Short mmCIF file of C-alpha atoms in Angstrom, two decimals:
data_model
loop_
_atom_site.label_atom_id
_atom_site.label_comp_id
_atom_site.label_asym_id
_atom_site.label_seq_id
_atom_site.Cartn_x
_atom_site.Cartn_y
_atom_site.Cartn_z
CA MET A 175 29.16 14.54 40.23
CA GLN A 176 27.35 15.43 37.03
CA SER A 177 29.57 16.42 34.09
CA PRO A 178 29.23 20.02 32.83
CA PRO A 179 27.15 20.54 29.68
CA LEU A 180 29.30 20.53 26.55
CA VAL A 181 29.12 21.98 23.05
CA LEU A 182 30.82 21.05 19.80
CA SER A 183 32.46 24.13 18.30
CA HIS A 184 33.41 24.75 14.65
CA GLY A 185 34.32 28.30 13.72
CA ASP A 186 31.58 30.55 15.08
CA ARG A 187 29.02 27.70 15.19
CA ARG A 188 28.28 25.66 18.32
CA TRP A 189 26.08 22.59 18.82
CA ALA A 190 24.82 21.49 22.22
CA LEU A 191 25.84 17.92 23.13
CA GLY A 192 23.86 15.56 25.29
CA GLY A 193 20.48 15.93 23.65
CA ARG A 194 19.46 14.82 20.16
CA PRO A 195 22.11 13.16 17.94
CA ILE A 196 24.44 15.56 16.08
CA SER A 197 25.35 14.38 12.57
CA ILE A 198 28.60 15.37 10.85
CA GLY A 199 29.33 14.94 7.15
CA ARG A 200 29.14 16.28 3.61
CA LEU A 201 25.40 15.90 3.11
CA THR A 202 23.50 19.16 3.37
CA GLU A 203 21.06 17.63 5.83
CA CYS A 204 23.82 16.95 8.38
CA ASP A 205 23.94 19.24 11.41
CA VAL A 206 27.64 19.94 10.94
CA VAL A 207 28.28 20.22 7.19
CA LEU A 208 31.94 19.82 6.17
CA GLN A 209 33.34 19.65 2.65
CA GLY A 210 36.45 17.89 1.34
CA ASP A 211 37.71 14.67 -0.20
CA LYS A 212 38.43 13.18 3.23
CA VAL A 213 34.92 13.84 4.57
CA SER A 214 32.30 11.15 4.04
CA ARG A 215 28.65 11.90 3.28
CA ARG A 216 27.68 10.84 6.78
CA HIS A 217 31.07 10.87 8.42
CA ALA A 218 30.28 10.66 12.12
CA CYS A 219 27.68 11.45 14.73
CA VAL A 220 27.56 12.34 18.41
CA VAL A 221 24.93 10.47 20.43
CA SER A 222 23.84 10.93 24.00
CA THR A 223 24.64 8.19 26.54
CA PRO A 224 24.30 8.00 30.34
CA GLU A 225 28.08 8.50 30.56
CA GLY A 226 28.09 11.53 28.26
CA PRO A 227 28.21 12.42 24.54
CA LEU A 228 29.69 9.59 22.45
CA LEU A 229 31.40 10.23 19.10
CA VAL A 230 30.78 7.41 16.61
CA ASP A 231 32.85 7.34 13.41
CA GLY A 232 31.09 5.71 10.46
CA SER A 233 33.44 6.92 7.71
CA ARG A 234 35.93 5.33 5.34
CA HIS A 235 38.46 8.08 5.88
CA GLY A 236 38.72 8.02 9.66
CA THR A 237 38.66 10.66 12.38
CA LEU A 238 41.39 11.99 14.67
CA ILE A 239 40.81 12.60 18.37
CA ASN A 240 43.46 14.74 20.05
CA GLY A 241 45.84 13.89 17.21
CA GLU A 242 45.31 10.11 17.30
CA GLN A 243 43.26 7.92 14.98
CA MET A 244 39.93 6.77 16.42
CA GLN A 245 39.78 2.99 16.90
CA ALA A 246 36.41 2.81 18.67
CA PRO A 247 33.56 5.13 19.75
CA TRP A 248 34.95 7.91 21.91
CA LEU A 249 33.36 9.45 25.01
CA LEU A 250 33.84 13.18 24.51
CA ALA A 251 35.15 15.42 27.27
CA GLU A 252 35.90 19.11 27.61
CA GLY A 253 39.03 20.04 25.66
CA ASP A 254 38.86 17.20 23.11
CA VAL A 255 39.88 18.17 19.57
CA VAL A 256 38.20 16.33 16.68
CA LYS A 257 39.90 16.41 13.26
CA ILE A 258 37.87 15.41 10.18
CA GLY A 259 39.63 15.95 6.90
CA VAL A 260 41.10 19.44 7.06
CA TRP A 261 38.51 20.60 9.59
CA THR A 262 38.99 20.95 13.34
CA LEU A 263 36.16 20.83 15.85
CA GLN A 264 36.53 21.41 19.59
CA VAL A 265 34.57 20.18 22.58
CA LEU A 266 34.01 23.08 24.99
CA ARG A 267 32.07 23.75 28.14
CA ALA A 268 28.68 25.31 27.43
CA THR A 269 28.16 28.91 28.48
CA THR A 270 25.42 29.89 30.92
CA ARG A 271 23.40 31.33 28.05
CA GLU A 272 23.68 28.10 26.07
CA ILE A 273 22.66 26.02 29.09
CA ASP A 274 19.60 28.22 29.66
CA GLY A 275 18.76 28.06 25.96
CA ARG A 276 18.56 24.28 25.72
CA SER A 277 14.90 23.70 25.01
CA GLY A 278 12.51 22.23 22.51
CA ALA A 279 12.53 25.53 20.63
CA ARG A 280 16.29 25.22 20.10
CA SER A 281 15.85 21.71 18.76
CA LYS A 282 13.15 22.93 16.39
CA LEU A 283 15.47 25.68 15.15
CA GLY A 284 18.09 23.04 14.31
CA LYS A 285 15.50 21.06 12.36
CA LEU A 286 14.41 24.17 10.50
CA LYS A 287 17.98 24.86 9.39
CA SER A 288 18.32 21.26 8.24
CA TRP A 289 15.09 21.52 6.22
CA LEU A 290 16.23 24.77 4.61
CA ARG A 291 19.54 23.23 3.59
CA ARG A 292 17.73 20.26 2.10
CA TYR A 293 14.81 21.93 0.31
CA GLY A 294 15.66 25.64 0.14
CA PRO A 295 17.45 25.85 -3.24
CA SER A 296 14.87 23.61 -4.95
CA GLU A 297 12.02 25.68 -3.49
CA VAL A 298 13.50 28.94 -4.79
CA PHE A 299 13.91 27.66 -8.35
CA GLY A 300 10.58 25.81 -8.22
CA THR A 301 8.72 28.92 -7.06
CA VAL A 302 10.13 31.03 -9.90
CA ALA A 303 9.15 28.34 -12.42
CA ALA A 304 5.64 27.91 -10.99
CA VAL A 305 4.77 31.60 -10.87
CA GLY A 306 6.32 32.30 -14.28
CA ALA A 307 4.58 29.43 -16.06
CA ALA A 308 1.21 30.06 -14.41
CA SER A 309 1.30 33.77 -15.24
CA ALA A 310 2.36 33.19 -18.85
CA VAL A 311 -0.34 30.57 -19.52
CA SER A 312 -2.99 32.65 -17.75
CA GLN A 313 -2.28 35.62 -19.98
CA ALA A 314 -2.09 33.50 -23.13
CA THR A 315 -5.20 31.39 -22.60
CA GLU A 316 -7.22 33.23 -19.92
CA SER A 317 -7.87 29.75 -18.49
CA THR A 318 -7.46 29.38 -14.74
CA ILE A 319 -7.31 25.58 -14.97
CA ALA A 320 -4.62 25.62 -17.68
CA ALA A 321 -2.59 28.18 -15.73
CA ALA A 322 -2.84 26.17 -12.49
CA TYR A 323 -1.66 22.95 -14.12
CA ALA A 324 1.08 24.74 -16.07
CA GLY A 325 2.45 26.19 -12.83
CA THR A 326 2.21 22.82 -11.10
CA ILE A 327 4.04 20.95 -13.87
CA ALA A 328 6.75 23.60 -14.20
CA GLU A 329 7.40 23.62 -10.45
CA THR A 330 7.47 19.81 -10.27
CA VAL A 331 10.03 19.51 -13.08
CA VAL A 332 12.33 22.23 -11.71
CA PHE A 333 11.97 21.23 -8.04
CA TYR A 334 12.84 17.57 -8.54
CA GLY A 335 15.38 18.32 -11.24
CA THR A 336 17.28 20.54 -8.81
CA ILE A 337 17.19 17.96 -6.02
CA ALA A 338 18.24 15.13 -8.35
CA LEU A 339 21.11 17.19 -9.76
CA ARG A 340 22.41 18.13 -6.31
CA GLU A 341 22.18 14.56 -5.02
CA THR A 342 23.84 13.13 -8.14
CA VAL A 343 26.73 15.60 -8.07
CA THR A 344 27.30 15.01 -4.35
CA ASP A 345 27.28 11.21 -4.70
CA ALA A 346 29.46 11.27 -7.83
CA HIS A 347 32.04 13.49 -6.16
CA GLN A 348 32.04 11.28 -3.06
CA ALA A 349 32.48 8.15 -5.20
CA GLY A 350 35.37 9.77 -7.08
CA ALA A 351 37.07 10.77 -3.83
CA SER A 352 36.80 7.16 -2.66
CA GLY A 353 38.21 5.78 -5.92
CA LYS A 354 34.89 4.27 -6.99
CA SER A 355 33.03 4.53 -10.27
CA PHE A 356 29.67 6.27 -10.58
CA GLY A 357 27.35 5.02 -13.32
CA HIS A 358 23.75 4.80 -14.38
CA LYS A 359 22.88 2.37 -11.55
CA ASP A 360 23.97 4.98 -9.03
CA VAL A 361 21.83 7.61 -10.76
CA ILE A 362 18.86 5.21 -10.58
CA ARG A 363 19.53 4.77 -6.86
CA VAL A 364 19.45 8.55 -6.36
CA LEU A 365 16.12 8.77 -8.21
CA ARG A 366 14.71 5.84 -6.22
CA ASN A 367 15.60 7.54 -2.92
CA ILE A 368 13.93 10.75 -4.07
CA PHE A 369 10.80 8.80 -5.03
CA LEU A 370 10.70 7.13 -1.60
CA GLU A 371 11.01 10.50 0.09
CA PHE A 372 8.36 12.34 -1.93
CA GLY A 373 6.30 9.70 -3.76
CA ALA A 374 3.05 9.48 -1.81
CA ALA A 375 2.84 13.18 -0.97
CA GLU A 376 3.77 14.22 -4.53
CA ALA A 377 1.11 12.07 -6.21
CA LEU A 378 -1.72 13.73 -4.29
CA ASP A 379 -0.08 17.15 -4.44
CA MET A 380 0.45 17.24 -8.21
CA ALA A 381 -2.86 15.66 -9.16
CA LEU A 382 -5.14 17.68 -6.90
CA ILE A 383 -3.87 19.91 -4.08
CA ARG A 384 -1.40 22.17 -5.93
CA PRO A 385 -3.53 22.81 -9.06
CA PHE A 386 -6.54 23.53 -6.83
CA CYS A 387 -4.65 25.96 -4.57
CA MET A 388 -2.98 27.75 -7.47
CA GLY A 389 -6.28 27.92 -9.38
CA VAL A 390 -8.06 29.49 -6.40
CA GLY A 391 -5.19 31.95 -5.93
CA ILE A 392 -5.19 33.00 -9.59
CA ARG A 393 -8.98 33.34 -9.75
CA THR A 394 -9.32 35.37 -6.53
CA LEU A 395 -6.11 37.42 -6.53
CA GLY A 396 -5.10 37.25 -10.17
CA GLY A 397 -1.80 36.96 -12.01
CA SER A 398 1.58 36.30 -10.45
CA PHE A 399 0.56 37.20 -6.90
CA GLY A 400 -2.35 34.78 -6.92
CA ALA A 401 -0.15 32.00 -8.30
CA LEU A 402 2.43 32.65 -5.56
CA VAL A 403 -0.16 32.63 -2.77
CA GLY A 404 -1.71 29.42 -4.10
CA LYS A 405 1.70 27.76 -4.41
CA LEU A 406 2.56 28.65 -0.80
CA GLY A 407 -0.79 27.32 0.39
CA ALA A 408 -0.12 24.01 -1.36
CA ASP A 409 3.32 23.84 0.28
CA VAL A 410 1.72 23.82 3.72
CA ALA A 411 -0.17 20.62 2.88
CA PHE A 412 2.73 19.11 0.94
CA TYR A 413 5.50 19.43 3.49
CA GLY A 414 3.63 17.81 6.38
CA PRO A 415 4.10 14.21 5.17
CA VAL A 416 7.37 15.01 3.36
CA LEU A 417 9.11 16.31 6.49
CA THR A 418 7.75 13.40 8.52
CA VAL A 419 9.34 10.92 6.09
CA TYR A 420 12.55 12.98 5.96
CA GLU A 421 12.97 13.02 9.77
CA TRP A 422 12.16 9.30 9.91
CA ARG A 423 14.87 8.57 7.33
CA LEU A 424 17.43 10.65 9.26
CA ALA A 425 16.60 8.84 12.49
CA LYS A 426 16.79 5.46 10.74
CA ASN A 427 20.17 6.33 9.20
CA ARG A 428 21.55 7.28 12.61
CA VAL A 429 20.30 4.03 14.15
CA ASP A 430 21.77 2.01 11.25
CA GLU A 431 25.11 3.80 11.56
CA ARG A 432 25.30 3.12 15.29
CA ALA A 433 24.33 -0.53 14.77
CA GLU A 434 26.93 -0.97 12.02
CA LYS A 435 29.62 0.65 14.17
CA SER A 436 28.68 -1.58 17.09
CA ARG A 437 28.95 -4.69 14.88
CA ARG A 438 32.36 -3.58 13.63
CA THR A 439 33.62 -2.89 17.14
CA THR A 440 32.39 -6.27 18.38
CA ALA A 441 34.02 -8.07 15.45
CA GLU A 442 37.33 -6.28 16.03
CA ALA A 443 37.22 -7.15 19.73
CA LYS A 444 36.65 -10.83 18.94
CA GLN A 445 39.58 -10.84 16.50
CA ILE A 446 41.82 -9.39 19.19
CA GLU A 447 40.68 -12.04 21.69
CA ASP A 448 41.31 -14.82 19.17
#
């Protein structure tokens, strides 16, 4: 008999289990975002197996299942209670509406929310900087080219500055909670990861696509509105490769976490046998 569809519940949020992997942790790109000193950046994930949804713990702090410490990956069932840090998540039977709503569109909505958590704040600040700088330089110089490049440079500095600051603060806090130091090498690692995520797309975007789009917008529509329209047009071209790399990195991290957990479980089993 086939098991009933399940969901993972936290407060008023629910995530369907049995489809794509569900990530849990402190990082804003996780599906289930939890904060606290006892929550790792990528604390755990739920993956689909032929037997049902499997909870895999990849954290330093551990996870409780029904009040007991997890010792190995756990096959989730209706009624299970998952405790991570101070947070409690429950495994419940999916409602009829949730079962009917499981589709590709639902998966795309989950990805959209993940993208907004990742890039949203940086986009807001970057947009204000781009439009403000482009408008100011356009009025001061009456040069479309100068205004386009001013907006591009201002947005680039603010966008990546915001992302780097958020990533650095998150990693530093996590290191402190784990009793580890956080120095300049860790900051360099954060910057390297950002470069790997954006590098190729950003080089073409900053040198050509964004100044061109903003220049066309300013020349045809004028002022702040033209700069905004041009900036949004450039975003369409920019985020195609960026989101592809981002989703690839998430998938790779999930595979690596499962592989690492499998190696640990195998090693523990061998120690017990010996």
